[in-house]
Tab-separated table of C-alpha atoms in Angstrom:
chain	number	residue	atom	x	y	z
A	489	MET	CA	59.952	101.336	153.378
A	490	ALA	CA	57.612	102.953	150.846
A	491	GLU	CA	53.942	102.535	151.741
A	492	ALA	CA	51.829	100.759	148.994
A	493	VAL	CA	49.505	103.238	146.983
A	494	SER	CA	45.929	102.039	146.846
A	495	PRO	CA	44.255	102.322	143.265
A	496	LYS	CA	41.833	105.239	143.309
A	497	ARG	CA	38.219	104.853	141.939
A	498	LEU	CA	37.790	106.424	138.591
A	499	SER	CA	35.619	109.474	138.272
A	500	PRO	CA	31.964	108.817	137.431
A	501	VAL	CA	32.359	110.271	133.904
A	502	LEU	CA	35.320	107.956	133.034
A	503	ARG	CA	33.683	105.047	134.770
A	504	TRP	CA	30.462	105.188	132.774
A	505	SER	CA	32.366	106.129	129.540
A	506	PHE	CA	34.250	102.742	129.945
A	507	VAL	CA	31.129	100.866	130.827
A	508	ALA	CA	29.523	102.364	127.625
A	509	LEU	CA	32.577	101.453	125.574
A	510	MET	CA	32.468	97.770	126.707
A	511	VAL	CA	28.676	97.478	126.082
A	512	ALA	CA	29.232	98.944	122.718
A	513	LEU	CA	32.144	96.343	121.915
A	514	THR	CA	29.783	93.561	123.064
A	515	VAL	CA	27.090	94.679	120.789
A	516	VAL	CA	29.578	94.951	117.795
A	517	PHE	CA	31.157	91.636	118.580
A	518	ALA	CA	27.751	89.992	118.713
A	519	TRP	CA	26.813	91.606	115.364
A	520	LEU	CA	30.038	90.422	113.619
A	521	GLY	CA	29.201	86.865	114.943
A	522	VAL	CA	25.785	87.042	113.250
A	523	TRP	CA	27.138	88.533	110.184
A	524	GLN	CA	29.621	85.642	109.851
A	525	ILE	CA	26.714	83.174	110.329
A	526	GLU	CA	24.881	84.933	107.431
A	527	ARG	CA	28.048	84.651	105.327
A	528	LEU	CA	28.313	81.003	106.173
A	529	ALA	CA	24.767	80.375	104.677
A	530	GLU	CA	25.586	82.501	101.687
A	531	LYS	CA	28.785	80.572	101.040
A	532	GLU	CA	27.197	77.252	101.558
A	533	ALA	CA	24.467	78.084	99.068
A	534	LEU	CA	27.106	79.285	96.585
A	535	ILE	CA	28.849	76.006	96.777
A	536	ALA	CA	25.696	73.922	96.250
A	537	VAL	CA	24.917	76.134	93.116
A	538	VAL	CA	28.342	75.721	91.733
A	539	ALA	CA	28.370	71.945	92.360
A	540	GLU	CA	24.915	71.923	90.342
A	541	ARG	CA	26.229	74.072	87.799
A	542	LEU	CA	29.112	72.014	87.092
A	543	ASN	CA	26.993	68.949	86.053
A	544	LEU	CA	25.005	70.891	83.498
A	545	PRO	CA	25.467	70.222	79.815
A	546	PRO	CA	27.711	72.735	78.022
A	547	ALA	CA	25.744	75.732	76.878
A	548	PRO	CA	26.586	77.842	73.834
A	549	LEU	CA	29.140	80.645	74.778
A	550	PRO	CA	27.384	84.067	74.943
A	551	PRO	CA	27.951	86.017	71.873
A	552	GLN	CA	30.429	88.865	71.635
A	553	ALA	CA	27.511	91.693	71.773
A	554	GLN	CA	26.636	90.394	75.243
A	555	TRP	CA	30.185	90.302	76.759
A	556	ALA	CA	29.954	93.775	78.264
A	557	THR	CA	26.675	93.065	80.292
A	558	LEU	CA	27.552	89.578	81.520
A	559	ASP	CA	27.347	88.711	85.171
A	560	LEU	CA	30.507	86.710	85.336
A	561	GLU	CA	30.094	85.535	88.864
A	562	LYS	CA	26.729	83.978	88.115
A	563	LEU	CA	28.427	82.325	84.967
A	564	ASN	CA	31.500	81.170	86.959
A	565	PHE	CA	32.303	77.479	86.519
A	566	SER	CA	29.388	77.200	83.775
A	567	PRO	CA	30.093	74.576	81.221
A	568	MET	CA	30.366	76.117	77.792
A	569	SER	CA	30.700	74.968	74.140
A	570	LEU	CA	32.441	77.228	71.591
A	571	THR	CA	33.555	76.883	68.039
A	572	GLY	CA	36.461	78.670	66.411
A	573	THR	CA	40.170	78.453	65.605
A	574	PHE	CA	43.247	78.374	67.953
A	575	LYS	CA	45.853	80.908	67.152
A	576	ASN	CA	48.680	78.589	68.336
A	577	ASP	CA	51.385	80.873	67.388
A	578	GLN	CA	50.139	83.476	69.756
A	579	ALA	CA	49.996	81.114	72.965
A	580	VAL	CA	51.079	82.511	76.258
A	581	THR	CA	52.248	80.372	79.271
A	582	VAL	CA	51.021	81.239	82.684
A	583	PHE	CA	53.131	80.195	85.618
A	584	THR	CA	51.425	78.111	88.243
A	585	SER	CA	52.084	75.234	90.776
A	586	LEU	CA	49.589	72.340	90.354
A	587	VAL	CA	48.900	70.495	93.553
A	588	ASP	CA	46.879	66.999	93.370
A	589	GLY	CA	46.390	67.198	89.661
A	590	LYS	CA	43.694	65.129	88.228
A	591	GLY	CA	46.161	63.962	85.548
A	592	PRO	CA	49.739	62.481	86.047
A	593	ALA	CA	51.572	65.878	85.720
A	594	SER	CA	51.733	68.215	88.638
A	595	GLY	CA	54.004	70.517	90.432
A	596	PRO	CA	55.753	73.746	89.164
A	597	GLY	CA	54.652	74.477	85.670
A	598	TYR	CA	52.560	76.483	83.299
A	599	TRP	CA	49.049	76.862	81.988
A	600	VAL	CA	48.900	76.953	78.277
A	601	VAL	CA	46.660	79.769	77.299
A	602	THR	CA	45.837	80.357	73.663
A	603	PRO	CA	43.732	82.930	71.834
A	604	PHE	CA	40.652	81.176	70.310
A	605	VAL	CA	38.960	83.118	67.480
A	606	LEU	CA	35.293	82.457	67.562
A	607	GLN	CA	33.368	81.494	64.471
A	608	ASP	CA	30.765	84.070	65.341
A	609	GLY	CA	33.267	86.844	66.020
A	610	GLY	CA	35.551	87.918	68.935
A	611	THR	CA	38.405	86.100	70.717
A	612	VAL	CA	38.430	84.095	73.915
A	613	PHE	CA	41.616	82.999	75.894
A	614	VAL	CA	41.463	79.233	76.399
A	615	ASN	CA	43.432	77.656	78.962
A	616	ARG	CA	44.336	74.430	77.165
A	617	GLY	CA	45.910	72.865	80.281
A	618	PHE	CA	48.968	72.287	82.322
A	619	VAL	CA	52.586	71.396	81.371
A	620	PRO	CA	55.574	70.819	83.610
A	621	GLU	CA	57.979	73.604	84.034
A	622	ASN	CA	60.695	72.065	81.834
A	623	LEU	CA	58.229	71.879	78.748
A	624	GLN	CA	57.366	75.697	78.734
A	625	GLU	CA	59.146	76.387	75.454
A	626	ALA	CA	57.900	73.138	73.846
A	627	ALA	CA	54.312	74.013	74.721
A	628	LEU	CA	54.622	77.492	72.642
A	629	ASN	CA	55.847	75.418	69.677
A	630	ASP	CA	53.608	72.421	70.058
A	631	PRO	CA	53.196	70.595	66.534
A	632	GLY	CA	50.311	68.731	67.960
A	633	ALA	CA	48.121	71.722	68.868
A	634	PRO	CA	44.621	71.736	67.407
A	635	GLN	CA	44.473	73.072	63.786
A	636	GLY	CA	41.520	74.639	61.854
A	637	LEU	CA	37.844	75.041	63.008
A	638	VAL	CA	37.138	73.035	66.162
A	639	THR	CA	34.530	72.799	68.729
A	640	ILE	CA	35.660	72.559	72.305
A	641	THR	CA	34.036	72.492	75.841
A	642	GLY	CA	35.192	74.013	79.050
A	643	LEU	CA	34.295	76.066	82.220
A	644	LEU	CA	33.825	79.863	81.922
A	645	ARG	CA	36.008	81.559	84.471
A	646	PRO	CA	36.147	85.389	85.518
A	647	ALA	CA	39.596	87.105	85.092
A	648	GLU	CA	42.123	86.424	87.757
A	649	ALA	CA	43.079	89.637	89.662
A	650	ALA	CA	46.821	90.658	89.708
A	651	GLY	CA	47.901	91.599	93.135
A	652	TRP	CA	50.340	94.262	94.114
A	653	PHE	CA	53.346	91.882	93.954
A	654	ILE	CA	52.505	90.259	90.754
A	655	PRO	CA	55.615	91.012	88.256
A	656	GLU	CA	54.982	92.141	84.934
A	657	ALA	CA	54.734	89.810	82.014
A	658	ASN	CA	57.958	88.268	80.456
A	659	THR	CA	57.232	89.160	77.033
A	660	SER	CA	60.502	87.765	75.476
A	661	SER	CA	59.730	84.194	77.067
A	662	ARG	CA	55.798	84.625	76.692
A	663	ILE	CA	55.345	84.093	80.507
A	664	GLU	CA	52.422	85.606	82.372
A	665	TRP	CA	51.477	85.107	86.045
A	666	VAL	CA	47.728	85.517	86.093
A	667	ARG	CA	45.061	84.439	83.816
A	668	ASP	CA	43.840	87.958	83.113
A	669	PRO	CA	42.309	88.663	79.550
A	670	VAL	CA	43.460	92.332	79.684
A	671	ARG	CA	47.012	91.445	80.456
A	672	LEU	CA	47.024	88.520	78.005
A	673	ALA	CA	45.612	90.591	75.318
A	674	ALA	CA	48.786	92.976	75.607
A	675	MET	CA	50.948	89.954	74.535
A	676	VAL	CA	49.146	88.830	71.404
A	677	ASP	CA	48.261	90.489	68.118
A	678	PRO	CA	45.772	93.296	68.751
A	679	ALA	CA	44.114	92.399	65.459
A	680	LEU	CA	42.320	89.523	67.373
A	681	ALA	CA	40.407	91.980	69.253
A	682	PRO	CA	37.559	92.307	70.734
A	683	PHE	CA	38.678	90.020	73.578
A	684	ALA	CA	36.276	88.345	75.856
A	685	PRO	CA	36.392	89.643	79.618
A	686	PHE	CA	36.552	85.830	80.809
A	687	TYR	CA	38.614	82.908	79.976
A	688	ILE	CA	37.823	79.289	79.326
A	689	ASP	CA	39.284	76.305	81.176
A	690	GLN	CA	39.285	73.472	78.606
A	691	SER	CA	37.960	70.083	79.658
A	692	ALA	CA	40.177	67.181	79.973
A	693	GLY	CA	41.608	65.483	76.867
A	694	ALA	CA	42.908	62.010	76.354
A	695	PRO	CA	44.849	60.544	79.456
A	696	GLY	CA	48.585	61.440	79.423
A	697	VAL	CA	48.252	63.961	76.704
A	698	LEU	CA	49.716	67.509	77.437
A	699	PRO	CA	48.687	70.146	77.851
A	700	GLN	CA	46.642	68.380	80.725
A	701	GLY	CA	43.249	69.841	80.774
A	702	GLY	CA	40.401	69.606	83.050
A	703	GLU	CA	42.442	70.941	85.942
A	704	THR	CA	39.938	73.719	87.103
A	705	VAL	CA	40.335	73.964	90.987
A	706	VAL	CA	36.789	74.357	92.303
A	707	GLU	CA	37.460	75.733	95.846
A	708	PHE	CA	35.794	78.352	97.991
A	709	PRO	CA	37.516	79.338	101.289
A	710	ASN	CA	34.815	78.703	104.100
A	711	ASN	CA	36.109	79.835	107.436
A	712	HIS	CA	32.995	81.873	108.266
A	713	LEU	CA	31.917	79.287	111.218
A	714	GLY	CA	35.459	79.763	112.984
A	715	TYR	CA	35.185	83.406	112.608
A	716	ALA	CA	31.693	83.361	113.991
A	717	TYR	CA	32.781	81.372	117.000
A	718	THR	CA	35.637	83.944	117.584
A	719	TRP	CA	33.394	87.094	117.448
A	720	PHE	CA	30.782	85.329	119.766
A	721	GLY	CA	33.592	84.533	122.213
A	722	PHE	CA	34.563	88.079	122.337
A	723	ALA	CA	30.849	88.983	123.018
A	724	ILE	CA	30.749	86.623	126.055
A	725	ILE	CA	34.093	87.573	127.403
A	726	THR	CA	33.721	91.440	127.224
A	727	PRO	CA	30.824	91.668	129.610
A	728	ILE	CA	32.551	89.239	131.992
A	729	MET	CA	35.464	91.277	132.017
A	730	LEU	CA	33.497	94.463	132.465
A	731	GLY	CA	31.510	92.782	135.492
A	732	PHE	CA	34.926	91.839	137.099
A	733	TRP	CA	36.133	95.435	136.446
A	734	LEU	CA	32.972	96.984	138.150
A	735	TRP	CA	33.372	94.696	141.120
A	736	ARG	CA	36.965	95.679	141.470
A	737	GLN	CA	35.931	99.383	141.252
A	738	ARG	CA	33.259	98.836	144.016
A	739	ARG	CA	36.231	97.545	146.410
A	740	VAL	CA	38.308	100.579	145.584
A	741	THR	CA	38.291	103.222	148.084
């Protein structure tokens, strides 16, 4: 019968290298926990600022000359008022799935995004609202779309980023997948340039009228407290494991 082989104590160099690694990991885990607490405070402050911003009266849209220098994150969800003309024959539909809509329509469907030529120059893409999936074609040929010079209100929104798996636009059906002014501009008459680097989510219209406006989702993922607990947990467990390992090493002959 083979004799059991007893584990050997590590050399001092390896032993202290492992100790240094575990101590370093403890420090890193604790730092990550503190960082997540700081991010939590920043996120809560942002949520409070946006909640206050949403209740402000609409401000005049910044003129085209200022667009290149705007801090869009500071203007995100800001109520705006703008005067101009919808180019309804240039409308684009952006696929979405509306959950818990404020109006009666929800589920798979499209945002109806229309170029809005400003009275003072430049063009802004305006998300007029949501229509169900089966009304996509009808939304592009809507006889009830606003005509002539109008003043509208809505929330300023930065461009949506197109991820790696976002397909190219379906130009024949005028379907896009993100509300990105750069991508949207490629589907409309280039004579409408310059285009704003942001878009406007139009305010809600009359109840039951499509497109269904006022459906801006104001949501900020806020998992920082859970992440902080995780990192602090690692920071506590790591030295405990190290102490147990050192105790075992002392018992090894």
